[in-house]
PDB file of C-alpha atoms in Angstrom:
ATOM      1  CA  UNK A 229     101.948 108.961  95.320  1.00  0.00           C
ATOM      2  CA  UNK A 230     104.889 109.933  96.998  1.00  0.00           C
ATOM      3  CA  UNK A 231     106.655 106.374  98.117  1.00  0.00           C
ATOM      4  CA  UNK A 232     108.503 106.318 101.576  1.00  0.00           C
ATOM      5  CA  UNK A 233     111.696 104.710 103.367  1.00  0.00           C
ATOM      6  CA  UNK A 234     109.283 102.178 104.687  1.00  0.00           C
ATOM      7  CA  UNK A 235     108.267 101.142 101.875  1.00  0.00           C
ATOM      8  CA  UNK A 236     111.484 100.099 100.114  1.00  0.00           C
ATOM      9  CA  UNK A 237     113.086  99.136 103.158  1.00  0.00           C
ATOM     10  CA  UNK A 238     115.071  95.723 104.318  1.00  0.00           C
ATOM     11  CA  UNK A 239     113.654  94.586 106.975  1.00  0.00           C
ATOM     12  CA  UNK A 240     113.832  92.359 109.125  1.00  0.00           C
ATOM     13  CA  UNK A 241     117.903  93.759 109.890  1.00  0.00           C
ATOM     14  CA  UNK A 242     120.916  91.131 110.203  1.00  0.00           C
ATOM     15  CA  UNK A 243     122.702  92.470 113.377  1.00  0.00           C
ATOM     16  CA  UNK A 244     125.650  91.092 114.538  1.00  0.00           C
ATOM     17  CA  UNK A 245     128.220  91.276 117.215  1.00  0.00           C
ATOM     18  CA  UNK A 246     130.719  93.479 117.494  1.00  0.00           C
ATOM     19  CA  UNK A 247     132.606  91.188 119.286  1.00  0.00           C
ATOM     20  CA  UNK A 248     132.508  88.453 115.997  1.00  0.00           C
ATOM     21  CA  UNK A 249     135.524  88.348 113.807  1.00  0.00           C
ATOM     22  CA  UNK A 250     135.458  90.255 110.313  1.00  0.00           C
ATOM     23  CA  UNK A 251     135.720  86.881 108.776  1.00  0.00           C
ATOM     24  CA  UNK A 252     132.333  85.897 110.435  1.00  0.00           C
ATOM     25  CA  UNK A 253     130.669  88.653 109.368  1.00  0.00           C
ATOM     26  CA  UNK A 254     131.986  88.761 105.755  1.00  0.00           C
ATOM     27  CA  UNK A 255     130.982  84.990 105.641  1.00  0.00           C
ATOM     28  CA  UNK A 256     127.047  86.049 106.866  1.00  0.00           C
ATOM     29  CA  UNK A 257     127.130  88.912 103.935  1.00  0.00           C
ATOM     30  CA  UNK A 258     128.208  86.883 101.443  1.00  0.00           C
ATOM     31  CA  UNK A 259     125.664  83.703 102.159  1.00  0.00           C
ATOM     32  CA  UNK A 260     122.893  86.725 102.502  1.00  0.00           C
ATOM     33  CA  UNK A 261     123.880  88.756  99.671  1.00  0.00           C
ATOM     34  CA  UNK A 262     124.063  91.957 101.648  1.00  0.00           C
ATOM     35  CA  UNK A 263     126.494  94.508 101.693  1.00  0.00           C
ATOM     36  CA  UNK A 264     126.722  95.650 105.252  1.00  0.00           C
ATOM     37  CA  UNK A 265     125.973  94.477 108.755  1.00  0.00           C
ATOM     38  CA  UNK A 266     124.338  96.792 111.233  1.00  0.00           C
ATOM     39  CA  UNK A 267     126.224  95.907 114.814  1.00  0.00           C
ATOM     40  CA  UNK A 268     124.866  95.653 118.252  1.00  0.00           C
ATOM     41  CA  UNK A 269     126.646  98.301 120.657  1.00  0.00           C
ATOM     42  CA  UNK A 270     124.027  98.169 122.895  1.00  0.00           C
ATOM     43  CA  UNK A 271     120.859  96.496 122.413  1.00  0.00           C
ATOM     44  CA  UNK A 272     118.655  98.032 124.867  1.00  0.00           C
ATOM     45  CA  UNK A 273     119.693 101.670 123.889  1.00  0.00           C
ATOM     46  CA  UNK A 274     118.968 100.748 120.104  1.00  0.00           C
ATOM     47  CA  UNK A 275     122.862 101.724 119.571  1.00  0.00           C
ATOM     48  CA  UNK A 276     124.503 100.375 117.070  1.00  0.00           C
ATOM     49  CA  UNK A 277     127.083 100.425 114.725  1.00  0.00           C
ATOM     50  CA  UNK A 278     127.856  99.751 110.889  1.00  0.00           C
ATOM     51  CA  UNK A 279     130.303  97.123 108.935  1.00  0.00           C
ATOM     52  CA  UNK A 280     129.875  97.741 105.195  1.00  0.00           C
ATOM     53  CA  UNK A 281     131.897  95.863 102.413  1.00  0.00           C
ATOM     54  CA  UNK A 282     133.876  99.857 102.296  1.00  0.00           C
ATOM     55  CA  UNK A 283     135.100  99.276 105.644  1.00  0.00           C
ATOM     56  CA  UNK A 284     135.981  95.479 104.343  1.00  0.00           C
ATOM     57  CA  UNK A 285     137.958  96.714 101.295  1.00  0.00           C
ATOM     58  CA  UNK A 286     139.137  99.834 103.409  1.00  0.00           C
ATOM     59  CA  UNK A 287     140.059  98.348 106.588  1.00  0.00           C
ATOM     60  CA  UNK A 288     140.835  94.797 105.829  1.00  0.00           C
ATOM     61  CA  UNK A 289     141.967  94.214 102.167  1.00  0.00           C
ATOM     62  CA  UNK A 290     144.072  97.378 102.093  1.00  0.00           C
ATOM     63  CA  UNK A 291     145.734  97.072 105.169  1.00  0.00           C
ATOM     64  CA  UNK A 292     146.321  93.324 104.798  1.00  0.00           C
ATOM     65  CA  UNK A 293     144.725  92.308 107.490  1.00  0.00           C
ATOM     66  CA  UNK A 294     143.601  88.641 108.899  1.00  0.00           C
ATOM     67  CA  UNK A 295     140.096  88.889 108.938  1.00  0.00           C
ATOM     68  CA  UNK A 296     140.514  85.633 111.057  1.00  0.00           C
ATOM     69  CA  UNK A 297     142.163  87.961 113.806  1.00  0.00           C
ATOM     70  CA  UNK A 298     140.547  91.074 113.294  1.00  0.00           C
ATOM     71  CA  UNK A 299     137.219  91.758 115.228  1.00  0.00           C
ATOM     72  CA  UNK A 300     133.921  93.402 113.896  1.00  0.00           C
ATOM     73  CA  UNK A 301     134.838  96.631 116.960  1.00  0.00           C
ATOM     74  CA  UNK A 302     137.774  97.608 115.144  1.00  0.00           C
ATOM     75  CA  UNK A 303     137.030  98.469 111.671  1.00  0.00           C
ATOM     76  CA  UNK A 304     133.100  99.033 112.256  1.00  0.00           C
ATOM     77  CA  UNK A 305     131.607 102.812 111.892  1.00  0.00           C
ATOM     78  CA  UNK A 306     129.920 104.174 114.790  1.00  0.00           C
ATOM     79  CA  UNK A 307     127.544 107.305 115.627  1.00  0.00           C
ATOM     80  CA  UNK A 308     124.862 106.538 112.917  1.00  0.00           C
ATOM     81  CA  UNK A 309     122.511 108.851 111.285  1.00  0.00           C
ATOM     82  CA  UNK A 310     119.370 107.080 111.347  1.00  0.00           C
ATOM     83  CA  UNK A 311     116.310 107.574 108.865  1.00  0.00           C
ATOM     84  CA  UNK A 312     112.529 107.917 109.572  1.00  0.00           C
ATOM     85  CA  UNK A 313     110.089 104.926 108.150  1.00  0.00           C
ATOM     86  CA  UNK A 314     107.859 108.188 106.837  1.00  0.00           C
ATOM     87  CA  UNK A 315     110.666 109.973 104.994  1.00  0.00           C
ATOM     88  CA  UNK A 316     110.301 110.192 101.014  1.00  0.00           C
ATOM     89  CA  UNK A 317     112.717 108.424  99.218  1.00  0.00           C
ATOM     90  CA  UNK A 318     113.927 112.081  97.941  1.00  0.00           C
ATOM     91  CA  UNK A 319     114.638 113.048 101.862  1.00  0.00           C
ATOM     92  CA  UNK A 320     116.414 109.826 102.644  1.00  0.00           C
ATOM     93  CA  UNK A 321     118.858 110.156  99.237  1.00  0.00           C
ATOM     94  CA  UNK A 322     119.340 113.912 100.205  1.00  0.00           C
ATOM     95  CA  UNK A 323     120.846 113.065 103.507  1.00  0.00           C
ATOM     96  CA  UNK A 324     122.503 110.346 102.623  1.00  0.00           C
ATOM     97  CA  UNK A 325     124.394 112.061  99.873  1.00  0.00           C
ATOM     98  CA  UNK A 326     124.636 115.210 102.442  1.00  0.00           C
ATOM     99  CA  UNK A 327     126.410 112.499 105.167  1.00  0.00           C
ATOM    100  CA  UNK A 328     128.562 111.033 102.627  1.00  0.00           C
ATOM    101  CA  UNK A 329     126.697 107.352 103.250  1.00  0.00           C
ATOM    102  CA  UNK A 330     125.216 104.678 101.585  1.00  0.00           C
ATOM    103  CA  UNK A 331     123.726 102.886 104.285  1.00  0.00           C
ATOM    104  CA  UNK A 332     120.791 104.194 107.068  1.00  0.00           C
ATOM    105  CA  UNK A 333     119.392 102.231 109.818  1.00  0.00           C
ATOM    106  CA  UNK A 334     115.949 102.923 109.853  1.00  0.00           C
ATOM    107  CA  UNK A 335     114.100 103.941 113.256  1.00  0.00           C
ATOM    108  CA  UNK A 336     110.593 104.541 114.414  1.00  0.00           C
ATOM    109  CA  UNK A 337     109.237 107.400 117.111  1.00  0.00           C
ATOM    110  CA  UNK A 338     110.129 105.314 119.040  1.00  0.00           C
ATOM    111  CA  UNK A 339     113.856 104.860 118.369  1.00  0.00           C
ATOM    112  CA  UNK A 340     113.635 100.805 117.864  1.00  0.00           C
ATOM    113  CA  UNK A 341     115.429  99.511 114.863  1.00  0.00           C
ATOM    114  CA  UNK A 342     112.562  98.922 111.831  1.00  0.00           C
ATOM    115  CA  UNK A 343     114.469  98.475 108.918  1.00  0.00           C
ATOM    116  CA  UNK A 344     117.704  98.893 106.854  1.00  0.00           C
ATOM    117  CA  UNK A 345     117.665 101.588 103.933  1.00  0.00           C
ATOM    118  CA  UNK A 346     120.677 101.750 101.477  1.00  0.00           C
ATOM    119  CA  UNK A 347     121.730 103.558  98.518  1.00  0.00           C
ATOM    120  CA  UNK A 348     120.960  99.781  96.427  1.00  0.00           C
ATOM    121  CA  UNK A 349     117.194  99.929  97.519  1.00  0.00           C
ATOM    122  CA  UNK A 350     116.602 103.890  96.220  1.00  0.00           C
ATOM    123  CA  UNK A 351     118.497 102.773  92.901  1.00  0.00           C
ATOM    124  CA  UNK A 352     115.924  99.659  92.402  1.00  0.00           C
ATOM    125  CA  UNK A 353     113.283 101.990  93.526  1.00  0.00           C
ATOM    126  CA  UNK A 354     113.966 104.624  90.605  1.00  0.00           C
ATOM    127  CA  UNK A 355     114.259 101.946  87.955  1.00  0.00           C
ATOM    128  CA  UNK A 356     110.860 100.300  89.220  1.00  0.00           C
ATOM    129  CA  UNK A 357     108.866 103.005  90.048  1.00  0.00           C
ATOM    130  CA  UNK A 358     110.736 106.295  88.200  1.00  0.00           C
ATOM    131  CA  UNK A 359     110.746 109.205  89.747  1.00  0.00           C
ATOM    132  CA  UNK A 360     107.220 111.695  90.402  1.00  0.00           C
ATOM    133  CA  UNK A 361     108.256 115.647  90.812  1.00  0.00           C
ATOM    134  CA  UNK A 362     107.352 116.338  94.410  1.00  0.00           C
ATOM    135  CA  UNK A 363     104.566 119.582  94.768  1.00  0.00           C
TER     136      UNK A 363
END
């Protein structure tokens, strides 16, 4: 059985703001335990953008920045590659090692926002499940 993006998944996504401050959103993380925050460019376009703890320790930390002052617009990652709810796990970790990411948004046909997929949840996939040579 070959197991799919949909099927290891977060879902449903936190979204946030981009107009919230970093301290906000690094307050939501930590309570939920996550590592990023997808961001809502525009919500009826299904754009959006990225804040992952990287950008936090990049961005923030290293530049000693308030994240008090500091809004979720200027340090967040735009222009997304998204992933398919059908890819294999294999696909996904290809393209995500390919785009130098460890974080997907995960879209349907019909380009609406279905999940989160992150290099964490394909790491806990290969220790549960191991990994079956594809045909």
């Amino acid at each position: 059985m070959t197991h799919k993006v949909k099927d290891w998944m977060s879902s449903p996504v936190i979204v946030v703001d981009r107009d919230s401050s970093v301290a906000y959103a690094l307050t939501l993380m930590r309570r939920r335990n996550i590592r990023s925050l997808l961001v809502s460019i525009d919500p009826e376009q299904n754009r959006f953008g990225i804040l992952t703890t990287t950008d936090i320790r990049d961005k923030i930390i290293a530049q000693d920045k308030n994240p008090s002052n500091t809004s979720v617009r200027e340090i967040m990652s735009e222009n997304l590659v998204s992933a398919n709810p059908d890819w294999t796990l294999k696909h996904c970790s290809i393209e995500m090692q390919k785009n130098n990411i460890h974080h997907m948004p995960v879209l349907d046909e019909q380009r609406c926002l279905v999940g989160l997929i992150s290099a964490t949840d394909l790491f806990f996939a290969a220790e549960e499940i191991g990994w079956e040579e594809e045909d």
